[in-house]
PDB file of N, CA and C in Angstrom:
ATOM      1  N   UNK A 572     111.037  88.751  82.824  1.00 87.00           N
ATOM      2  CA  UNK A 572     111.983  90.060  82.659  1.00 87.00           C
ATOM      3  C   UNK A 572     111.363  91.233  82.082  1.00 87.00           C
ATOM      4  N   UNK A 573     111.442  92.514  82.811  1.00 92.00           N
ATOM      5  CA  UNK A 573     110.995  93.744  81.932  1.00 92.00           C
ATOM      6  C   UNK A 573     112.480  94.148  81.379  1.00 92.00           C
ATOM      7  N   UNK A 574     111.878  95.060  80.001  1.00 95.00           N
ATOM      8  CA  UNK A 574     113.000  95.828  79.369  1.00 95.00           C
ATOM      9  C   UNK A 574     113.776  96.957  80.362  1.00 95.00           C
ATOM     10  N   UNK A 575     114.825  97.124  80.046  1.00 95.00           N
ATOM     11  CA  UNK A 575     115.514  98.399  80.765  1.00 95.00           C
ATOM     12  C   UNK A 575     114.756 100.098  80.730  1.00 95.00           C
ATOM     13  N   UNK A 576     114.304  99.990  79.365  1.00 95.00           N
ATOM     14  CA  UNK A 576     113.576 101.178  79.173  1.00 95.00           C
ATOM     15  C   UNK A 576     112.441 101.257  79.995  1.00 95.00           C
ATOM     16  N   UNK A 577     111.550 100.389  80.196  1.00 95.00           N
ATOM     17  CA  UNK A 577     110.830 100.434  81.086  1.00 95.00           C
ATOM     18  C   UNK A 577     110.774 100.492  82.481  1.00 95.00           C
ATOM     19  N   UNK A 578     111.901 100.022  82.785  1.00 95.00           N
ATOM     20  CA  UNK A 578     112.267  99.847  84.142  1.00 95.00           C
ATOM     21  C   UNK A 578     112.571 101.397  84.640  1.00 95.00           C
ATOM     22  N   UNK A 579     113.179 101.983  83.623  1.00 95.00           N
ATOM     23  CA  UNK A 579     113.360 103.319  83.457  1.00 95.00           C
ATOM     24  C   UNK A 579     112.259 104.339  83.945  1.00 95.00           C
ATOM     25  N   UNK A 580     111.106 103.800  83.195  1.00 96.00           N
ATOM     26  CA  UNK A 580     110.405 105.056  83.192  1.00 96.00           C
ATOM     27  C   UNK A 580     109.442 104.415  84.168  1.00 96.00           C
ATOM     28  N   UNK A 581     109.128 103.382  84.997  1.00 95.00           N
ATOM     29  CA  UNK A 581     108.460 103.116  86.494  1.00 95.00           C
ATOM     30  C   UNK A 581     109.504 103.308  87.328  1.00 95.00           C
ATOM     31  N   UNK A 582     110.419 103.949  87.119  1.00 94.00           N
ATOM     32  CA  UNK A 582     111.336 104.192  88.561  1.00 94.00           C
ATOM     33  C   UNK A 582     112.039 103.033  89.435  1.00 94.00           C
ATOM     34  N   UNK A 583     112.039 101.710  88.795  1.00 94.00           N
ATOM     35  CA  UNK A 583     112.685 100.757  89.073  1.00 94.00           C
ATOM     36  C   UNK A 583     114.147 100.934  88.914  1.00 94.00           C
ATOM     37  N   UNK A 584     114.619 101.790  88.031  1.00 96.00           N
ATOM     38  CA  UNK A 584     116.091 101.597  87.655  1.00 96.00           C
ATOM     39  C   UNK A 584     116.438 103.427  87.592  1.00 96.00           C
ATOM     40  N   UNK A 585     117.554 103.682  87.922  1.00 96.00           N
ATOM     41  CA  UNK A 585     117.791 105.216  87.889  1.00 96.00           C
ATOM     42  C   UNK A 585     119.259 105.070  87.157  1.00 96.00           C
ATOM     43  N   UNK A 586     119.704 106.537  86.870  1.00 95.00           N
ATOM     44  CA  UNK A 586     121.375 106.763  86.246  1.00 95.00           C
ATOM     45  C   UNK A 586     121.760 107.565  87.439  1.00 95.00           C
ATOM     46  N   UNK A 587     122.889 107.003  87.638  1.00 93.00           N
ATOM     47  CA  UNK A 587     124.035 108.022  88.251  1.00 93.00           C
ATOM     48  C   UNK A 587     124.472 109.224  87.545  1.00 93.00           C
ATOM     49  N   UNK A 588     125.641 110.175  88.109  1.00 93.00           N
ATOM     50  CA  UNK A 588     126.030 111.122  87.664  1.00 93.00           C
ATOM     51  C   UNK A 588     126.878 110.705  86.352  1.00 93.00           C
ATOM     52  N   UNK A 589     127.235 109.747  86.153  1.00 94.00           N
ATOM     53  CA  UNK A 589     128.425 109.027  84.962  1.00 94.00           C
ATOM     54  C   UNK A 589     127.423 108.553  84.266  1.00 94.00           C
ATOM     55  N   UNK A 590     125.889 108.359  84.051  1.00 94.00           N
ATOM     56  CA  UNK A 590     124.978 107.732  83.331  1.00 94.00           C
ATOM     57  C   UNK A 590     125.137 106.294  83.641  1.00 94.00           C
ATOM     58  N   UNK A 591     125.542 105.657  84.764  1.00 94.00           N
ATOM     59  CA  UNK A 591     125.462 104.048  84.625  1.00 94.00           C
ATOM     60  C   UNK A 591     124.126 103.726  85.463  1.00 94.00           C
ATOM     61  N   UNK A 592     123.479 102.525  84.741  1.00 95.00           N
ATOM     62  CA  UNK A 592     122.213 102.140  85.567  1.00 95.00           C
ATOM     63  C   UNK A 592     122.377 101.591  86.753  1.00 95.00           C
ATOM     64  N   UNK A 593     121.669 102.466  87.515  1.00 96.00           N
ATOM     65  CA  UNK A 593     121.409 101.694  89.179  1.00 96.00           C
ATOM     66  C   UNK A 593     120.356 101.454  89.621  1.00 96.00           C
ATOM     67  N   UNK A 594     120.172 100.310  90.405  1.00 95.00           N
ATOM     68  CA  UNK A 594     119.036  99.549  91.098  1.00 95.00           C
ATOM     69  C   UNK A 594     118.422 100.701  91.486  1.00 95.00           C
ATOM     70  N   UNK A 595     116.959 100.805  91.497  1.00 92.00           N
ATOM     71  CA  UNK A 595     116.300 101.930  92.374  1.00 92.00           C
ATOM     72  C   UNK A 595     115.957 101.696  93.741  1.00 92.00           C
ATOM     73  N   UNK A 596     116.193 100.079  93.993  1.00 91.00           N
ATOM     74  CA  UNK A 596     115.803  99.740  95.768  1.00 91.00           C
ATOM     75  C   UNK A 596     117.572  99.969  96.203  1.00 91.00           C
ATOM     76  N   UNK A 597     118.201  99.143  95.745  1.00 92.00           N
ATOM     77  CA  UNK A 597     119.344  98.877  96.375  1.00 92.00           C
ATOM     78  C   UNK A 597     120.490 100.025  95.993  1.00 92.00           C
ATOM     79  N   UNK A 598     120.499 100.947  95.410  1.00 92.00           N
ATOM     80  CA  UNK A 598     121.163 101.753  94.672  1.00 92.00           C
ATOM     81  C   UNK A 598     122.521 101.682  94.257  1.00 92.00           C
ATOM     82  N   UNK A 599     122.685  99.956  93.679  1.00 93.00           N
ATOM     83  CA  UNK A 599     123.938  99.881  93.442  1.00 93.00           C
ATOM     84  C   UNK A 599     123.918  99.678  91.764  1.00 93.00           C
ATOM     85  N   UNK A 600     125.162 100.008  91.416  1.00 96.00           N
ATOM     86  CA  UNK A 600     125.553  99.715  89.728  1.00 96.00           C
ATOM     87  C   UNK A 600     125.115  98.368  89.583  1.00 96.00           C
ATOM     88  N   UNK A 601     124.539  98.157  88.263  1.00 96.00           N
ATOM     89  CA  UNK A 601     124.048  96.988  87.679  1.00 96.00           C
ATOM     90  C   UNK A 601     125.464  96.134  87.306  1.00 96.00           C
ATOM     91  N   UNK A 602     125.415  95.074  86.902  1.00 96.00           N
ATOM     92  CA  UNK A 602     126.284  93.865  86.394  1.00 96.00           C
ATOM     93  C   UNK A 602     125.596  93.684  84.701  1.00 96.00           C
ATOM     94  N   UNK A 603     126.724  93.576  84.043  1.00 95.00           N
ATOM     95  CA  UNK A 603     126.192  92.818  82.964  1.00 95.00           C
ATOM     96  C   UNK A 603     126.627  91.568  82.415  1.00 95.00           C
ATOM     97  N   UNK A 604     125.577  90.804  81.869  1.00 93.00           N
ATOM     98  CA  UNK A 604     125.428  89.285  81.402  1.00 93.00           C
ATOM     99  C   UNK A 604     125.308  89.363  80.055  1.00 93.00           C
ATOM    100  N   UNK A 605     126.688  89.132  79.513  1.00 92.00           N
ATOM    101  CA  UNK A 605     126.587  89.222  77.977  1.00 92.00           C
ATOM    102  C   UNK A 605     126.553  87.582  77.027  1.00 92.00           C
ATOM    103  N   UNK A 606     125.890  87.395  76.527  1.00 89.00           N
ATOM    104  CA  UNK A 606     125.793  86.149  75.807  1.00 89.00           C
ATOM    105  C   UNK A 606     126.051  86.494  74.205  1.00 89.00           C
ATOM    106  N   UNK A 607     127.417  85.851  73.811  1.00 90.00           N
ATOM    107  CA  UNK A 607     127.846  86.482  72.384  1.00 90.00           C
ATOM    108  C   UNK A 607     126.780  85.939  71.140  1.00 90.00           C
ATOM    109  N   UNK A 608     125.787  84.673  71.701  1.00 91.00           N
ATOM    110  CA  UNK A 608     125.241  84.195  70.953  1.00 91.00           C
ATOM    111  C   UNK A 608     123.705  84.857  70.723  1.00 91.00           C
ATOM    112  N   UNK A 609     123.461  85.459  71.467  1.00 90.00           N
ATOM    113  CA  UNK A 609     122.023  86.174  71.902  1.00 90.00           C
ATOM    114  C   UNK A 609     122.013  87.534  71.600  1.00 90.00           C
ATOM    115  N   UNK A 610     121.098  88.375  71.273  1.00 91.00           N
ATOM    116  CA  UNK A 610     120.777  89.559  70.998  1.00 91.00           C
ATOM    117  C   UNK A 610     120.207  90.528  72.163  1.00 91.00           C
ATOM    118  N   UNK A 611     120.477  89.931  73.222  1.00 93.00           N
ATOM    119  CA  UNK A 611     119.836  90.882  74.231  1.00 93.00           C
ATOM    120  C   UNK A 611     121.232  90.933  75.414  1.00 93.00           C
ATOM    121  N   UNK A 612     121.408  91.978  75.823  1.00 94.00           N
ATOM    122  CA  UNK A 612     122.193  92.032  77.269  1.00 94.00           C
ATOM    123  C   UNK A 612     121.519  91.984  78.693  1.00 94.00           C
ATOM    124  N   UNK A 613     121.608  91.062  79.387  1.00 96.00           N
ATOM    125  CA  UNK A 613     120.973  91.250  80.714  1.00 96.00           C
ATOM    126  C   UNK A 613     121.818  91.959  81.586  1.00 96.00           C
ATOM    127  N   UNK A 614     120.840  92.889  82.438  1.00 96.00           N
ATOM    128  CA  UNK A 614     121.486  93.720  83.384  1.00 96.00           C
ATOM    129  C   UNK A 614     120.970  93.052  84.729  1.00 96.00           C
ATOM    130  N   UNK A 615     121.900  92.806  85.559  1.00 96.00           N
ATOM    131  CA  UNK A 615     121.541  92.115  87.186  1.00 96.00           C
ATOM    132  C   UNK A 615     121.988  92.990  88.192  1.00 96.00           C
ATOM    133  N   UNK A 616     121.046  93.143  89.115  1.00 95.00           N
ATOM    134  CA  UNK A 616     121.337  93.797  90.443  1.00 95.00           C
ATOM    135  C   UNK A 616     122.287  92.582  91.217  1.00 95.00           C
ATOM    136  N   UNK A 617     123.880  93.296  91.719  1.00 94.00           N
ATOM    137  CA  UNK A 617     124.222  92.396  92.349  1.00 94.00           C
ATOM    138  C   UNK A 617     123.750  91.974  94.093  1.00 94.00           C
ATOM    139  N   UNK A 618     122.735  93.058  94.247  1.00 94.00           N
ATOM    140  CA  UNK A 618     122.134  92.697  95.726  1.00 94.00           C
ATOM    141  C   UNK A 618     120.817  92.027  95.613  1.00 94.00           C
ATOM    142  N   UNK A 619     120.074  92.387  94.967  1.00 93.00           N
ATOM    143  CA  UNK A 619     118.843  91.649  95.064  1.00 93.00           C
ATOM    144  C   UNK A 619     118.279  90.698  94.227  1.00 93.00           C
ATOM    145  N   UNK A 620     119.527  90.720  92.967  1.00 91.00           N
ATOM    146  CA  UNK A 620     119.462  89.747  92.133  1.00 91.00           C
ATOM    147  C   UNK A 620     118.061  90.018  90.871  1.00 91.00           C
ATOM    148  N   UNK A 621     117.709  91.053  90.893  1.00 93.00           N
ATOM    149  CA  UNK A 621     116.790  91.508  89.850  1.00 93.00           C
ATOM    150  C   UNK A 621     117.544  91.392  88.358  1.00 93.00           C
ATOM    151  N   UNK A 622     116.786  91.434  87.432  1.00 95.00           N
ATOM    152  CA  UNK A 622     117.595  91.201  85.867  1.00 95.00           C
ATOM    153  C   UNK A 622     116.236  91.919  84.955  1.00 95.00           C
ATOM    154  N   UNK A 623     117.016  92.697  84.284  1.00 96.00           N
ATOM    155  CA  UNK A 623     116.523  93.479  83.080  1.00 96.00           C
ATOM    156  C   UNK A 623     116.966  93.147  81.922  1.00 96.00           C
ATOM    157  N   UNK A 624     116.288  93.357  80.849  1.00 95.00           N
ATOM    158  CA  UNK A 624     116.892  92.972  79.381  1.00 95.00           C
ATOM    159  C   UNK A 624     117.289  94.268  78.665  1.00 95.00           C
ATOM    160  N   UNK A 625     118.239  94.112  78.018  1.00 92.00           N
ATOM    161  CA  UNK A 625     118.819  95.269  76.970  1.00 92.00           C
ATOM    162  C   UNK A 625     119.102  95.013  75.535  1.00 92.00           C
ATOM    163  N   UNK A 626     118.207  95.190  74.562  1.00 89.00           N
ATOM    164  CA  UNK A 626     118.313  94.726  73.134  1.00 89.00           C
ATOM    165  C   UNK A 626     119.849  95.824  72.841  1.00 89.00           C
ATOM    166  N   UNK A 627     120.545  94.923  72.119  1.00 76.00           N
ATOM    167  CA  UNK A 627     122.062  95.387  71.455  1.00 76.00           C
ATOM    168  C   UNK A 627     121.774  96.035  70.109  1.00 76.00           C
TER     169      UNK A 627
END
């Protein structure tokens, strides 16, 4: 699982006009999976099910 920062640099993720993370392939906004016992947040594309981690 790649980090959000690396994916933004590689072009896998983009940001829309409201600075929301968008999948580069599907162009859909990412969903968030937040586990309160974990230090990372998992960002998931609803269409292609790709995942990226984001450290809180």
